[in-house]
PDB file of C-alpha atoms and ligand atoms in Angstrom:
ATOM      1  CA  MET A   1      27.164  19.454  -8.046  1.00 55.00           C
ATOM      2  CA  MET A   2      24.027  17.713  -9.267  1.00 58.00           C
ATOM      3  CA  LEU A   3      24.200  15.273  -6.375  1.00 55.00           C
ATOM      4  CA  LYS A   4      24.350  18.111  -3.888  1.00 59.00           C
ATOM      5  CA  ARG A   5      21.192  19.617  -5.375  1.00 60.00           C
ATOM      6  CA  ILE A   6      19.323  16.337  -5.219  1.00 52.00           C
ATOM      7  CA  LEU A   7      20.344  15.940  -1.607  1.00 51.00           C
ATOM      8  CA  ARG A   8      19.150  19.433  -0.838  1.00 58.00           C
ATOM      9  CA  LEU A   9      15.787  18.745  -2.481  1.00 53.00           C
ATOM     10  CA  ALA A  10      15.484  15.502  -0.615  1.00 55.00           C
ATOM     11  CA  ALA A  11      15.911  17.343   2.642  1.00 56.00           C
ATOM     12  CA  TYR A  12      12.621  19.222   2.255  1.00 48.00           C
ATOM     13  CA  PRO A  13      10.255  16.243   2.532  1.00 49.00           C
ATOM     14  CA  ILE A  14      12.232  14.995   5.514  1.00 45.00           C
ATOM     15  CA  PHE A  15      11.949  18.368   7.177  1.00 45.00           C
ATOM     16  CA  PHE A  16       8.190  18.546   6.592  1.00 43.00           C
ATOM     17  CA  THR A  17       7.619  14.999   7.762  1.00 44.00           C
ATOM     18  CA  LEU A  18       9.422  15.850  10.980  1.00 44.00           C
ATOM     19  CA  LEU A  19       7.377  19.023  11.362  1.00 42.00           C
ATOM     20  CA  ILE A  20       4.110  17.154  10.859  1.00 39.00           C
ATOM     21  CA  SER A  21       5.045  14.366  13.233  1.00 42.00           C
ATOM     22  CA  CYS A  22       5.864  16.920  15.928  1.00 43.00           C
ATOM     23  CA  ASN A  23       2.537  18.633  15.463  1.00 43.00           C
ATOM     24  CA  SER A  24       0.634  15.383  15.631  1.00 44.00           C
ATOM     25  CA  ASN A  25       1.516  15.084  19.319  1.00 48.00           C
ATOM     26  CA  PRO A  26      -1.766  15.078  21.195  1.00 54.00           C
ATOM     27  CA  GLU A  27      -2.320  18.581  22.513  1.00 54.00           C
ATOM     28  CA  SER A  28      -2.642  17.404  26.100  1.00 55.00           C
ATOM     29  CA  THR A  29       0.760  15.721  26.344  1.00 63.00           C
ATOM     30  CA  ASN A  30       2.518  18.733  24.855  1.00 76.00           C
ATOM     31  CA  LYS A  31       4.558  20.341  27.588  1.00 79.00           C
ATOM     32  CA  ARG A  32       3.622  23.817  26.421  1.00 82.00           C
ATOM     33  CA  SER A  33      -0.103  23.105  26.615  1.00 94.00           C
ATOM     34  CA  THR A  34      -2.171  25.024  29.124  1.00 96.00           C
ATOM     35  CA  LYS A  35      -3.360  21.763  30.614  1.00 96.00           C
ATOM     36  CA  PHE A  36       0.191  20.592  31.245  1.00 97.00           C
ATOM     37  CA  GLN A  37       1.121  23.929  32.820  1.00 97.00           C
ATOM     38  CA  GLN A  38      -1.900  23.838  35.128  1.00 98.00           C
ATOM     39  CA  TYR A  39      -1.187  20.290  36.266  1.00 98.00           C
ATOM     40  CA  TYR A  40       2.487  21.088  36.752  1.00 98.00           C
ATOM     41  CA  VAL A  41       2.007  24.257  38.787  1.00 98.00           C
ATOM     42  CA  GLN A  42      -0.647  22.682  41.017  1.00 98.00           C
ATOM     43  CA  GLY A  43       1.509  19.588  41.357  1.00 98.00           C
ATOM     44  CA  GLN A  44       4.463  21.646  42.501  1.00 98.00           C
ATOM     45  CA  THR A  45       2.388  23.292  45.245  1.00 98.00           C
ATOM     46  CA  LEU A  46       1.041  19.924  46.371  1.00 98.00           C
ATOM     47  CA  TYR A  47       4.536  18.411  46.337  1.00 98.00           C
ATOM     48  CA  GLN A  48       5.868  21.225  48.522  1.00 98.00           C
ATOM     49  CA  LYS A  49       3.003  20.740  50.941  1.00 98.00           C
ATOM     50  CA  HIS A  50       2.806  16.944  51.140  1.00 98.00           C
ATOM     51  CA  CYS A  51       6.101  15.471  50.018  1.00 98.00           C
ATOM     52  CA  SER A  52       9.040  17.853  50.370  1.00 98.00           C
ATOM     53  CA  ASN A  53       9.313  17.314  54.144  1.00 97.00           C
ATOM     54  CA  CYS A  54      10.776  13.928  53.434  1.00 98.00           C
ATOM     55  CA  HIS A  55      11.871  13.852  49.801  1.00 98.00           C
ATOM     56  CA  GLN A  56      13.117  17.498  49.969  1.00 98.00           C
ATOM     57  CA  SER A  57      12.384  20.328  47.543  1.00 98.00           C
ATOM     58  CA  ASN A  58      15.323  19.275  45.397  1.00 98.00           C
ATOM     59  CA  GLY A  59      13.979  15.718  45.275  1.00 98.00           C
ATOM     60  CA  LYS A  60      17.170  14.250  46.693  1.00 98.00           C
ATOM     61  CA  GLY A  61      15.549  12.577  49.688  1.00 98.00           C
ATOM     62  CA  LEU A  62      17.363  12.230  52.987  1.00 97.00           C
ATOM     63  CA  GLY A  63      20.175   9.741  53.337  1.00 94.00           C
ATOM     64  CA  ARG A  64      19.041   6.209  54.111  1.00 94.00           C
ATOM     65  CA  LEU A  65      15.718   7.457  55.493  1.00 96.00           C
ATOM     66  CA  TYR A  66      13.903   8.878  52.487  1.00 98.00           C
ATOM     67  CA  PRO A  67      14.639   7.748  48.940  1.00 98.00           C
ATOM     68  CA  PRO A  68      15.266  10.290  46.174  1.00 98.00           C
ATOM     69  CA  VAL A  69      12.669  11.194  43.582  1.00 98.00           C
ATOM     70  CA  ASP A  70      14.974  13.344  41.424  1.00 96.00           C
ATOM     71  CA  TYR A  71      16.653  10.412  39.746  1.00 94.00           C
ATOM     72  CA  SER A  72      14.974   7.170  40.703  1.00 97.00           C
ATOM     73  CA  ASP A  73      15.037   3.927  38.745  1.00 97.00           C
ATOM     74  CA  PHE A  74      12.204   2.784  40.984  1.00 98.00           C
ATOM     75  CA  MET A  75      10.013   5.571  39.596  1.00 98.00           C
ATOM     76  CA  ASP A  76      10.993   4.679  36.043  1.00 97.00           C
ATOM     77  CA  ASN A  77      10.097   1.023  36.485  1.00 97.00           C
ATOM     78  CA  ASN A  78       7.124   1.154  38.856  1.00 97.00           C
ATOM     79  CA  PHE A  79       4.770   3.827  37.618  1.00 98.00           C
ATOM     80  CA  LYS A  80       1.636   2.134  38.942  1.00 98.00           C
ATOM     81  CA  GLU A  81       3.150   1.471  42.379  1.00 98.00           C
ATOM     82  CA  VAL A  82       4.190   5.104  42.671  1.00 98.00           C
ATOM     83  CA  LEU A  83       0.667   6.384  41.962  1.00 98.00           C
ATOM     84  CA  CYS A  84      -0.806   3.881  44.411  1.00 98.00           C
ATOM     85  CA  ALA A  85       1.824   4.836  47.014  1.00 98.00           C
ATOM     86  CA  ILE A  86       0.892   8.509  46.841  1.00 98.00           C
ATOM     87  CA  LYS A  87      -2.732   7.764  47.715  1.00 98.00           C
ATOM     88  CA  TYR A  88      -2.493   4.546  49.723  1.00 98.00           C
ATOM     89  CA  GLY A  89       1.081   4.386  51.021  1.00 98.00           C
ATOM     90  CA  ILE A  90       3.897   1.895  50.548  1.00 98.00           C
ATOM     91  CA  SER A  91       6.048  -0.116  52.917  1.00 97.00           C
ATOM     92  CA  GLY A  92       8.527  -2.936  53.028  1.00 96.00           C
ATOM     93  CA  GLN A  93      11.721  -3.440  51.074  1.00 97.00           C
ATOM     94  CA  LEU A  94      12.180  -1.058  48.212  1.00 96.00           C
ATOM     95  CA  ILE A  95      15.359  -0.611  46.169  1.00 97.00           C
ATOM     96  CA  VAL A  96      16.060   2.792  44.662  1.00 98.00           C
ATOM     97  CA  ASN A  97      19.236   3.255  42.604  1.00 97.00           C
ATOM     98  CA  ASP A  98      20.748   0.173  44.270  1.00 97.00           C
ATOM     99  CA  VAL A  99      20.080   1.480  47.774  1.00 97.00           C
ATOM    100  CA  ASP A 100      17.878  -0.606  50.016  1.00 97.00           C
ATOM    101  CA  TYR A 101      15.055   1.135  51.882  1.00 97.00           C
ATOM    102  CA  ASN A 102      12.780  -0.693  54.227  1.00 97.00           C
ATOM    103  CA  MET A 103      10.587   1.998  55.611  1.00 97.00           C
ATOM    104  CA  THR A 104       6.980   3.045  55.550  1.00 97.00           C
ATOM    105  CA  MET A 105       5.452   5.914  53.660  1.00 98.00           C
ATOM    106  CA  LYS A 106       1.906   6.763  54.623  1.00 98.00           C
ATOM    107  CA  GLY A 107      -0.449   7.492  51.790  1.00 98.00           C
ATOM    108  CA  ILE A 108      -2.673  10.536  51.577  1.00 98.00           C
ATOM    109  CA  PRO A 109      -6.141   9.091  50.966  1.00 97.00           C
ATOM    110  CA  VAL A 110      -7.801  12.526  50.929  1.00 98.00           C
ATOM    111  CA  LEU A 111      -6.025  13.470  47.699  1.00 98.00           C
ATOM    112  CA  THR A 112      -8.416  13.520  44.756  1.00 98.00           C
ATOM    113  CA  GLU A 113      -7.567  11.661  41.559  1.00 98.00           C
ATOM    114  CA  LEU A 114      -6.833  15.003  39.926  1.00 98.00           C
ATOM    115  CA  GLU A 115      -4.434  15.959  42.721  1.00 98.00           C
ATOM    116  CA  VAL A 116      -2.598  12.635  42.364  1.00 98.00           C
ATOM    117  CA  ALA A 117      -2.344  13.299  38.617  1.00 98.00           C
ATOM    118  CA  GLU A 118      -0.965  16.783  39.286  1.00 98.00           C
ATOM    119  CA  ILE A 119       1.629  15.509  41.769  1.00 98.00           C
ATOM    120  CA  ALA A 120       2.597  12.731  39.353  1.00 98.00           C
ATOM    121  CA  THR A 121       2.910  15.233  36.502  1.00 98.00           C
ATOM    122  CA  TYR A 122       5.191  17.337  38.689  1.00 98.00           C
ATOM    123  CA  ILE A 123       7.486  14.567  39.925  1.00 98.00           C
ATOM    124  CA  TYR A 124       7.613  12.862  36.513  1.00 98.00           C
ATOM    125  CA  ASN A 125       8.633  16.099  34.756  1.00 97.00           C
ATOM    126  CA  THR A 126      11.096  17.610  37.188  1.00 97.00           C
ATOM    127  CA  TRP A 127      14.782  16.878  37.797  1.00 95.00           C
ATOM    128  CA  THR A 128      15.750  14.073  35.417  1.00 93.00           C
ATOM    129  CA  HIS A 129      12.203  12.974  34.534  1.00 94.00           C
ATOM    130  CA  GLN A 130      10.514  13.956  31.255  1.00 94.00           C
ATOM    131  CA  GLN A 131       7.333  11.920  30.966  1.00 95.00           C
ATOM    132  CA  GLY A 132       4.881  14.610  29.838  1.00 96.00           C
ATOM    133  CA  LEU A 133       1.386  15.103  31.179  1.00 97.00           C
ATOM    134  CA  ILE A 134      -0.064  12.366  33.360  1.00 97.00           C
ATOM    135  CA  ASP A 135      -3.760  12.629  32.720  1.00 98.00           C
ATOM    136  CA  VAL A 136      -6.369  12.227  35.419  1.00 98.00           C
ATOM    137  CA  LYS A 137      -8.190   9.676  33.239  1.00 98.00           C
ATOM    138  CA  ASP A 138      -5.211   7.326  33.323  1.00 98.00           C
ATOM    139  CA  VAL A 139      -4.604   7.992  37.001  1.00 98.00           C
ATOM    140  CA  SER A 140      -8.208   7.171  37.803  1.00 98.00           C
ATOM    141  CA  GLN A 141      -7.886   3.813  36.070  1.00 98.00           C
ATOM    142  CA  ILE A 142      -4.611   2.984  37.813  1.00 98.00           C
ATOM    143  CA  LEU A 143      -5.851   3.998  41.262  1.00 98.00           C
ATOM    144  CA  SER A 144      -8.857   1.723  40.928  1.00 97.00           C
ATOM    145  CA  SER A 145      -6.471  -1.209  40.468  1.00 97.00           C
ATOM    146  CA  CYS A 146      -4.204  -0.603  43.499  1.00 97.00           C
ATOM    147  CA  ASP A 147      -4.136  -3.548  45.864  1.00 88.00           C
ATOM    148  CA  ASN A 148      -4.536  -1.633  49.082  1.00 73.00           C
TER     149      ASN A 148
HETATM  150  C1  HEC B 201       6.955  11.118  56.126  1.00 78.26           C
HETATM  151  C2  HEC B 201       7.884  11.033  55.013  1.00 78.26           C
HETATM  152  C3  HEC B 201       7.360  10.940  53.595  1.00 78.26           C
HETATM  153  C4  HEC B 201       6.437  11.754  52.976  1.00 78.26           C
HETATM  154  C5  HEC B 201       5.702  12.957  53.541  1.00 78.26           C
HETATM  155  C6  HEC B 201       6.330  11.246  51.606  1.00 78.26           C
HETATM  156  N1  HEC B 201       7.156  10.173  51.432  1.00 78.26           N
HETATM  157 FE1  HEC B 201       7.464   9.170  49.698  1.00 78.26          FE
HETATM  158  N2  HEC B 201       8.573   7.783  50.688  1.00 78.26           N
HETATM  159  C7  HEC B 201       8.942   7.852  52.012  1.00 78.26           C
HETATM  160  C8  HEC B 201       9.611   6.630  52.399  1.00 78.26           C
HETATM  161  C9  HEC B 201      10.180   6.307  53.754  1.00 78.26           C
HETATM  162  C10 HEC B 201       9.640   5.809  51.246  1.00 78.26           C
HETATM  163  C11 HEC B 201      10.221   4.384  51.144  1.00 78.26           C
HETATM  164  C12 HEC B 201       9.142   3.378  51.529  1.00 78.26           C
HETATM  165  C13 HEC B 201       9.670   1.956  51.662  1.00 78.26           C
HETATM  166  O1  HEC B 201      10.837   1.778  52.035  1.00 78.26           O
HETATM  167  O2  HEC B 201       8.894   1.010  51.400  1.00 78.26           O
HETATM  168  C14 HEC B 201       9.009   6.583  50.184  1.00 78.26           C
HETATM  169  C15 HEC B 201       8.894   6.170  48.860  1.00 78.26           C
HETATM  170  C16 HEC B 201       8.475   6.982  47.822  1.00 78.26           C
HETATM  171  C17 HEC B 201       8.614   6.690  46.397  1.00 78.26           C
HETATM  172  C18 HEC B 201       9.207   5.433  45.797  1.00 78.26           C
HETATM  173  C19 HEC B 201      10.696   5.406  45.941  1.00 78.26           C
HETATM  174  C20 HEC B 201      11.408   6.457  45.117  1.00 78.26           C
HETATM  175  O3  HEC B 201      12.017   7.339  45.737  1.00 78.26           O
HETATM  176  O4  HEC B 201      11.337   6.427  43.884  1.00 78.26           O
HETATM  177  C21 HEC B 201       8.088   7.755  45.724  1.00 78.26           C
HETATM  178  C22 HEC B 201       8.052   7.948  44.215  1.00 78.26           C
HETATM  179  C23 HEC B 201       7.594   8.690  46.708  1.00 78.26           C
HETATM  180  N3  HEC B 201       7.846   8.194  47.963  1.00 78.26           N
HETATM  181  C24 HEC B 201       6.960   9.873  46.395  1.00 78.26           C
HETATM  182  C25 HEC B 201       6.299  10.656  47.353  1.00 78.26           C
HETATM  183  C26 HEC B 201       5.370  11.731  47.034  1.00 78.26           C
HETATM  184  C27 HEC B 201       5.013  12.178  45.629  1.00 78.26           C
HETATM  185  C28 HEC B 201       4.942  12.236  48.214  1.00 78.26           C
HETATM  186  C29 HEC B 201       3.914  13.307  48.438  1.00 78.26           C
HETATM  187  C30 HEC B 201       2.588  13.071  47.926  1.00 78.26           C
HETATM  188  C31 HEC B 201       5.616  11.515  49.285  1.00 78.26           C
HETATM  189  N4  HEC B 201       6.408  10.548  48.708  1.00 78.26           N
HETATM  190  C32 HEC B 201       5.503  11.796  50.638  1.00 78.26           C
HETATM  191  C33 HEC B 201       8.696   8.913  52.865  1.00 78.26           C
HETATM  192  C34 HEC B 201       7.787   9.945  52.616  1.00 78.26           C
END
């Protein structure tokens, strides 16, 4: 009986620690934040306009022609390359989920850094991806290091 009570008491600090650690998430990366919602909604519109022709609205791509973005190990492992590809393009051999693509994707150089961040926030938080907000500050830094 006593042991049960001690265990119950011990649960409170654990509960509060969890609560505090959740709240200490930076506001901007919180998926319910206004900033996240704005990025996400804009990103969705931009994706429909610039990307869905090839990668499809459901992100599944098109056979051997266009690789998927819904579940993509390439996206998980090559974050920088993906951001650079959106603005500057990518070509040559590229393996996505064990399938070999050797095509060319043109970049969209007119996209602003904010628009790239919005698109990235959309594709990295839709389908199987759950990366949280991708801030324009980080995108700006990454884009300045693309070797294009
Ligand atoms: C005209 C067709 C086309 C359009 C439009 C296009 N892509 Fe691509 N995309 C491709 C092709 C083809 C590849 C593979 C390139 C290669 O083989 O080197 C690719 C590769 C990728 C990859 C890396 C591989 C993967 O699937 O994980 C990502 C991520 C990606 N594109 C995202 C986008 C985003 C975001 C947009 C819109 C801003 C976009 N693409 C617009 C054709 C397109």
